[in-house]
Coordinates of C-alpha atoms and ligand atoms in Angstrom, one line a residue:
X1 CA 15.7 2.4 -19.3
X2 CA 15.5 1.0 -15.7
X3 CA 18.6 -0.4 -14.3
X4 CA 16.9 -2.7 -12.1
X5 CA 13.5 -4.0 -13.5
X6 CA 13.3 -7.1 -11.5
X7 CA 10.0 -5.8 -9.5
X8 CA 8.2 -5.3 -12.8
X9 CA 9.7 -8.5 -14.4
X10 CA 8.0 -10.5 -11.2
X11 CA 4.6 -8.5 -11.8
X12 CA 4.9 -9.7 -15.5
X13 CA 5.3 -13.2 -14.5
X14 CA 8.7 -13.6 -16.2
X15 CA 11.3 -15.9 -14.7
X16 CA 14.0 -14.2 -12.3
X17 CA 17.2 -15.4 -10.7
X18 CA 16.2 -14.3 -7.5
X19 CA 12.6 -12.5 -6.4
X20 CA 12.7 -8.8 -5.9
X21 CA 12.3 -7.1 -2.6
X22 CA 10.8 -3.9 -1.0
X23 CA 8.9 -3.2 2.0
X24 CA 5.7 -1.5 2.7
X25 CA 6.3 1.8 4.4
X26 CA 10.0 1.5 3.7
X27 CA 10.2 5.4 3.9
X28 CA 9.1 5.9 7.2
X29 CA 9.6 6.3 11.0
X30 CA 12.3 3.6 11.6
X31 CA 14.8 5.5 9.5
X32 CA 16.9 8.1 11.6
X33 CA 17.5 10.1 8.6
X34 CA 13.5 10.4 8.1
X35 CA 13.3 11.4 11.7
X36 CA 15.4 14.3 11.2
X37 CA 13.1 15.5 8.5
X38 CA 10.1 14.9 10.6
X39 CA 11.4 17.3 13.3
X40 CA 11.8 20.1 10.7
X41 CA 8.6 19.7 8.4
X42 CA 5.1 18.9 9.5
X43 CA 3.6 15.8 8.0
X44 CA 1.6 17.2 5.1
X45 CA 4.3 19.7 4.2
X46 CA 6.5 16.9 3.6
X47 CA 3.9 15.1 1.5
X48 CA 3.3 18.3 -0.4
X49 CA 6.7 19.7 -1.3
X50 CA 8.2 17.9 -4.3
X51 CA 11.9 18.2 -3.3
X52 CA 10.9 16.5 0.1
X53 CA 8.8 13.9 -1.6
X54 CA 11.9 12.9 -3.7
X55 CA 14.4 13.1 -0.8
X56 CA 12.2 10.9 1.6
X57 CA 11.3 8.3 -1.1
X58 CA 15.1 7.9 -2.0
X59 CA 16.1 7.5 1.7
X60 CA 15.5 3.8 1.8
X61 CA 16.8 3.4 -1.9
X62 CA 20.2 5.1 -0.8
X63 CA 20.6 3.4 2.5
X64 CA 19.0 -0.2 2.1
X65 CA 18.9 -0.7 -1.8
X66 CA 15.6 -2.5 -2.2
X67 CA 14.3 -3.3 -5.7
X68 CA 11.6 -0.7 -5.9
X69 CA 10.8 2.8 -4.6
X70 CA 7.1 3.7 -3.2
X71 CA 6.5 7.1 -3.5
X72 CA 6.4 9.0 0.0
X73 CA 2.8 10.3 0.4
X74 CA -0.2 9.1 2.5
X75 CA -3.5 7.4 1.7
X76 CA -5.2 10.3 3.3
X77 CA -4.4 13.0 0.9
X78 CA -7.3 11.7 -1.1
X79 CA -10.1 12.6 1.8
X80 CA -8.0 15.7 2.5
X81 CA -8.3 16.8 -1.1
X82 CA -12.2 16.1 -0.7
X83 CA -12.5 18.7 1.9
X84 CA -11.7 16.7 5.1
X85 CA -9.1 18.5 7.4
X86 CA -6.9 16.0 9.0
X87 CA -4.1 16.4 11.3
X88 CA -1.4 13.7 11.9
X89 CA -1.0 13.6 15.7
X90 CA 2.4 12.0 16.8
X91 CA 1.7 8.8 18.8
X92 CA -1.9 8.5 18.0
X93 CA -2.1 8.8 14.3
X94 CA -4.5 10.7 11.9
X95 CA -7.4 12.7 13.5
X96 CA -10.0 14.3 11.0
X97 CA -11.6 17.7 11.7
X98 CA -14.7 16.5 10.1
X99 CA -16.7 13.2 9.3
X100 CA -19.7 11.9 7.6
X101 CA -22.1 11.6 10.1
X102 CA -25.6 11.7 8.3
X103 CA -26.4 10.0 5.0
X104 CA -27.4 13.5 3.7
X105 CA -23.8 14.3 3.9
X106 CA -22.9 11.5 1.8
X107 CA -24.0 13.3 -1.6
X108 CA -21.8 16.4 -1.6
X109 CA -18.4 15.5 -3.2
X110 CA -17.0 16.7 -6.3
X111 CA -14.5 14.0 -7.5
X112 CA -12.6 16.0 -10.3
X113 CA -12.1 19.3 -8.2
X114 CA -10.7 16.7 -5.6
X115 CA -8.1 15.6 -8.3
X116 CA -7.0 18.9 -9.3
X117 CA -5.9 19.6 -5.8
X118 CA -3.8 16.7 -5.8
X119 CA -1.3 18.0 -8.5
X120 CA 1.4 18.3 -5.9
X121 CA 1.5 14.4 -5.8
X122 CA 2.3 14.5 -9.7
X123 CA 5.0 17.2 -8.8
X124 CA 6.4 14.8 -6.4
X125 CA 6.4 11.9 -8.7
X126 CA 8.2 13.9 -11.2
X127 CA 10.9 15.1 -8.8
X128 CA 11.3 11.5 -7.7
X129 CA 11.8 10.3 -10.8
X130 CA 14.8 12.6 -11.4
X131 CA 16.3 11.9 -8.3
X132 CA 16.0 8.0 -8.6
X133 CA 17.9 8.0 -12.1
X134 CA 16.3 4.8 -13.3
X135 CA 17.8 2.9 -10.4
X136 CA 14.5 1.1 -9.5
X137 CA 10.9 1.3 -10.6
X138 CA 8.6 3.8 -8.7
X139 CA 5.5 2.6 -7.2
X140 CA 2.5 4.8 -6.8
X141 CA -0.4 4.0 -4.7
X142 CA -4.0 4.9 -3.3
X143 CA -6.0 3.8 -0.5
X144 CA -8.7 1.5 -1.4
X145 CA -12.5 3.1 -1.3
X146 CA -13.3 0.8 1.8
X147 CA -10.4 1.9 3.8
X148 CA -10.7 5.5 2.9
X149 CA -14.4 5.3 3.7
X150 CA -13.5 3.9 7.3
X151 CA -11.5 7.0 7.9
X152 CA -14.1 9.5 6.6
X153 CA -16.9 8.2 8.8
X154 CA -14.9 7.2 11.8
X155 CA -12.5 10.3 11.7
X156 CA -9.3 8.4 13.2
X157 CA -7.9 4.9 13.6
X158 CA -10.0 2.2 15.2
X159 CA -9.9 -1.3 16.5
X160 CA -13.0 -2.4 14.6
X161 CA -14.1 0.6 12.7
X162 CA -17.7 -0.2 13.9
X163 CA -19.0 3.1 13.0
X164 CA -18.1 2.7 9.4
X165 CA -19.7 -0.6 9.4
X166 CA -22.7 0.8 11.2
X167 CA -23.2 3.4 8.6
X168 CA -23.1 0.7 5.7
X169 CA -25.8 -1.4 7.6
X170 CA -28.1 1.6 8.4
X171 CA -27.6 3.7 5.2
X172 CA -26.7 1.4 2.5
X173 CA -27.4 3.7 -0.2
X174 CA -25.6 6.6 1.0
X175 CA -22.7 4.2 1.8
X176 CA -22.6 2.7 -1.8
X177 CA -22.7 6.2 -3.1
X178 CA -19.6 7.4 -1.1
X179 CA -17.9 4.1 -2.3
X180 CA -18.7 4.8 -5.8
X181 CA -17.5 8.3 -5.7
X182 CA -14.5 7.1 -4.1
X183 CA -13.7 4.4 -6.7
X184 CA -14.1 7.3 -9.4
X185 CA -11.5 9.4 -7.7
X186 CA -9.1 6.7 -7.0
X187 CA -9.2 5.5 -10.7
X188 CA -8.6 9.0 -12.0
X189 CA -5.9 9.5 -9.2
X190 CA -3.9 6.4 -10.1
X191 CA -4.3 7.0 -13.9
X192 CA -2.8 10.6 -13.4
X193 CA 0.0 8.9 -11.1
X194 CA 0.7 6.7 -14.0
X195 CA 0.7 9.5 -16.6
X196 CA 3.2 11.3 -14.4
X197 CA 5.6 8.2 -14.7
X198 CA 5.0 5.7 -11.8
X199 CA 5.8 2.1 -12.9
X200 CA 3.1 0.4 -11.1
X201 CA 0.5 1.1 -8.6
X202 CA -0.6 -0.5 -5.2
X203 CA -4.1 -0.2 -3.7
X204 CA -4.0 -0.5 0.0
X205 CA -7.3 -1.9 1.7
X206 CA -5.8 -2.0 5.0
X207 CA -8.9 -2.5 6.8
X208 CA -10.6 -5.1 4.2
X209 CA -10.0 -7.8 6.9
X210 CA -12.6 -6.1 9.3
X211 CA -15.4 -7.3 7.0
X212 CA -16.7 -10.7 6.8
X213 CA -16.7 -12.5 3.4
X214 CA -20.1 -11.6 2.6
X215 CA -19.7 -7.8 3.5
X216 CA -16.1 -7.7 2.1
X217 CA -18.0 -9.0 -1.6
X218 CA -20.4 -6.0 -0.9
X219 CA -18.5 -3.1 0.5
X220 CA -14.9 -3.8 -1.1
X221 CA -14.5 -6.2 -3.9
X222 CA -16.7 -4.7 -6.5
X223 CA -14.6 -1.4 -6.1
X224 CA -11.2 -3.0 -6.0
X225 CA -12.3 -5.0 -9.2
X226 CA -13.6 -1.9 -11.1
X227 CA -10.2 -0.1 -10.0
X228 CA -8.2 -3.2 -11.4
X229 CA -10.2 -3.1 -14.6
X230 CA -10.2 0.6 -15.4
X231 CA -6.6 1.2 -14.4
X232 CA -5.2 -0.7 -17.5
X233 CA -2.1 1.6 -18.2
X234 CA 0.3 0.0 -15.7
X235 CA 0.3 -3.1 -13.3
X236 CA -2.1 -2.8 -10.5
X237 CA -1.1 -4.6 -7.0
X238 CA -4.2 -5.3 -4.6
X239 CA -3.5 -5.5 -1.1
X240 CA -6.5 -6.6 0.9
X241 CA -5.2 -7.2 4.3
X242 CA -7.1 -9.9 6.1
X243 CA -9.1 -10.9 3.2
X244 CA -7.7 -14.3 2.8
X245 CA -11.0 -15.9 2.0
X246 CA -11.1 -13.8 -1.3
X247 CA -7.9 -14.6 -2.7
X248 CA -9.2 -16.8 -5.4
X249 CA -11.6 -14.2 -6.6
X250 CA -9.1 -11.6 -6.4
X251 CA -6.8 -13.5 -8.5
X252 CA -9.4 -14.7 -11.1
X253 CA -12.2 -12.2 -11.3
X254 CA -10.1 -8.8 -11.2
X255 CA -7.5 -7.6 -13.3
X256 CA -4.9 -7.3 -10.8
X257 CA -1.2 -8.1 -11.8
X258 CA -0.3 -9.1 -8.3
X259 CA -1.9 -9.7 -4.7
X260 CA -0.2 -8.7 -1.6
X261 CA -0.9 -11.0 1.3
X262 CA -0.6 -10.4 5.1
X263 CA 1.5 -12.9 7.4
X264 CA -1.7 -14.6 8.6
X265 CA -1.6 -16.7 5.3
X266 CA 0.5 -19.5 4.7
X267 CA 2.4 -19.4 1.5
X268 CA 1.0 -22.8 0.4
X269 CA -2.5 -21.7 1.1
X270 CA -2.1 -18.5 -1.0
X271 CA -0.3 -20.2 -4.0
X272 CA -3.3 -23.0 -3.9
X273 CA -6.1 -20.5 -3.6
X274 CA -4.9 -18.5 -6.5
X275 CA -4.2 -21.6 -8.4
X276 CA -0.6 -20.4 -9.0
X277 CA -2.1 -18.0 -11.5
X278 CA -0.8 -14.7 -10.2
X279 CA 2.2 -13.0 -8.7
X280 CA 2.0 -12.8 -5.0
X281 CA 3.6 -10.1 -2.5
X282 CA 4.4 -10.6 1.1
X283 CA 4.3 -11.8 3.6
X284 CA 6.9 -11.5 6.3
X285 CA 5.4 -10.8 9.6
X286 CA 6.8 -7.1 10.5
X287 CA 7.3 -7.9 14.2
X288 CA 9.8 -10.7 12.9
X289 CA 12.2 -8.1 11.8
X290 CA 12.6 -7.6 15.7
X291 CA 14.0 -11.4 15.8
X292 CA 17.9 -11.9 15.9
X293 CA 19.4 -11.0 12.4
X294 CA 20.2 -14.8 12.1
X295 CA 16.6 -15.9 12.4
X296 CA 15.3 -13.1 10.1
X297 CA 17.9 -14.4 7.5
X298 CA 16.6 -18.0 7.9
X299 CA 13.0 -17.2 8.0
X300 CA 13.4 -14.9 4.8
X301 CA 15.0 -17.9 2.9
X302 CA 12.3 -20.4 4.2
X303 CA 9.7 -17.8 3.0
X304 CA 11.1 -17.5 -0.6
X305 CA 11.4 -21.5 -0.8
X306 CA 7.7 -21.7 0.3
X307 CA 6.5 -19.1 -2.1
X308 CA 8.9 -20.1 -4.8
X309 CA 11.2 -17.4 -6.6
X310 CA 9.0 -16.8 -9.6
X311 CA 5.7 -14.8 -9.7
X312 CA 6.9 -13.6 -6.3
X313 CA 7.8 -10.2 -4.9
X314 CA 9.1 -10.4 -1.1
X315 CA 7.6 -8.0 1.1
X316 CA 6.3 -7.5 4.7
X317 CA 3.0 -8.7 5.6
X318 CA 2.0 -5.0 6.5
X319 CA 4.0 -1.7 7.0
X320 CA 7.4 -1.9 8.7
X321 CA 7.0 -1.1 12.6
X322 CA 8.7 2.4 14.0
X323 CA 11.1 0.4 16.5
X324 CA 12.7 -1.9 13.9
X325 CA 16.6 -1.5 13.8
X326 CA 17.8 -0.5 10.3
X327 CA 20.2 -3.2 10.5
X328 CA 17.3 -5.7 10.9
X329 CA 15.5 -4.2 7.7
X330 CA 18.9 -4.5 5.8
X331 CA 19.5 -8.0 6.6
X332 CA 16.0 -8.9 5.3
X333 CA 16.8 -7.3 2.0
X334 CA 20.2 -8.4 1.8
X335 CA 19.0 -12.0 2.3
X336 CA 16.8 -11.7 -0.6
X337 CA 19.5 -10.1 -2.9
X338 CA 22.1 -13.0 -2.0
X339 CA 19.3 -15.6 -2.4
X340 CA 20.5 -18.7 -4.4
X341 CA 24.1 -17.5 -4.4
X342 CA 25.7 -19.6 -1.6
X343 CA 23.7 -21.0 1.1
Ligands
CP3_1 O1 7.0 3.8 2.5 C1 6.4 4.9 3.0 O2 6.5 5.2 4.0 C2 5.6 5.3 1.8 C3 4.6 6.4 2.1 C4 3.3 5.9 3.0 C5 3.0 6.7 4.2 N1 1.7 6.0 4.6 C6 3.7 7.5 5.0 C7 3.1 7.8 6.5 C8 2.3 4.8 2.6 C9 2.2 4.0 1.5 C10 1.3 5.2 3.5 C11 0.2 4.3 3.5 C12 -1.0 4.5 4.6 N2 -1.5 5.5 5.2 C13 -1.8 3.4 4.9 C14 -1.9 2.1 4.2 C15 -1.1 1.1 4.5 C16 -0.9 0.5 5.9 O3 -0.1 0.8 6.7 O4 -2.1 0.0 6.3 C17 -2.8 3.8 6.0 C18 -3.8 3.2 6.6 C19 -2.2 5.4 6.2 C20 -2.9 6.1 7.2 C21 -1.8 6.6 8.2 N3 -1.0 7.6 7.8 C22 -1.6 6.4 9.5 C23 -2.6 5.3 10.2 C24 -0.7 7.1 10.1 C25 -0.2 7.2 11.4 C26 0.5 6.0 12.0 C27 1.5 5.4 11.2 O5 1.4 4.7 10.4 O6 2.7 6.0 11.3 C28 -0.1 8.0 8.9 C29 0.9 8.7 8.9 C30 2.1 8.4 8.2 N4 2.0 8.0 6.8 C31 3.4 8.5 8.6 C32 4.2 8.0 7.5 C33 5.7 7.8 7.5 C34 3.8 8.7 10.0 C35 3.7 10.0 10.7 C36 4.9 10.8 10.2 O7 6.0 10.4 9.9 O8 5.0 12.0 10.6

């Protein structure tokens, strides 16, 4: 039995005294304890070693005590398992040793074999659950097909992922094929994570907002919808960053349990667009954690008032930034944990 199930209660839409809180990328580079491990082991060694996964996942739980843990891993372990060599270059991000450049190359992937080589993630989940000792739920995750596709075509981060978009416009059948295969893999991968014990899963479509509404409904939405329908064994949270125009359809035409929203969306708009029918997660501007602590506290309370304490999970609007002082992240979390006590 979980000692703290606030996060799961919020996903189920049950009433809570205060909303749960966790931070996207909470196990990352702003934590000095993480940086020490970063010096010792390279990135994918950290992802592939169950003891390190468990240790890193629990660092923010021990130090900041949020209401949920997110497995330490990366969305790019999936393309890596599909045969794309990847290096994480410090200061600049992921660099692929191979990309899809021609439509012919889009038809060569074996979904099931890729999944077999991700068994280390399942071992990481099991080790993490032991170390967590039921303190809080464990969130599993995957990249969304569109966001993974972006990296597989572009080969690195990009301001506009225009190569990925051009590939879609020039080779629609090949693009659709890759997106379908990715969807099959993501579904199987998330189901396997749930079988290994994660309590909920989040799908990160970090680059959804680079697509205009029409393209989003062609290249992203159908796949997110299928994932939400087929992964029925645990709650699914969809984070289509930047796709504010799709909130209503994401809420009402998918089987998601919650939607994560970025900071460009007003709480009132998000509630209205989703007709108060789904749990929302977000949406503190990650840069706002660089404000003075008194302002962080004030703005966090204001955000809770605006979203409402029920059917709500406090989070950032995107991942925490590397230069955020730990004390500021702690102030954010503590403000939520004492919400409603004394003002
Ligand atoms: O709390 C956590 O940190 C959980 C683990 C986690 C990581 N990446 C670890 C990581 C999660 C949930 C991710 C998701 C992820 N990875 C996304 C989706 C969310 C988002 O932020 O949009 C994306 C787009 C990636 C791809 C990726 N991985 C990038 C762009 C980078 C380099 C830049 C960066 O964000 O730091 C990575 C590397 C990476 N993944 C690091 C960490 C902690 C930093 C590298 C390191 O620690 O050596």
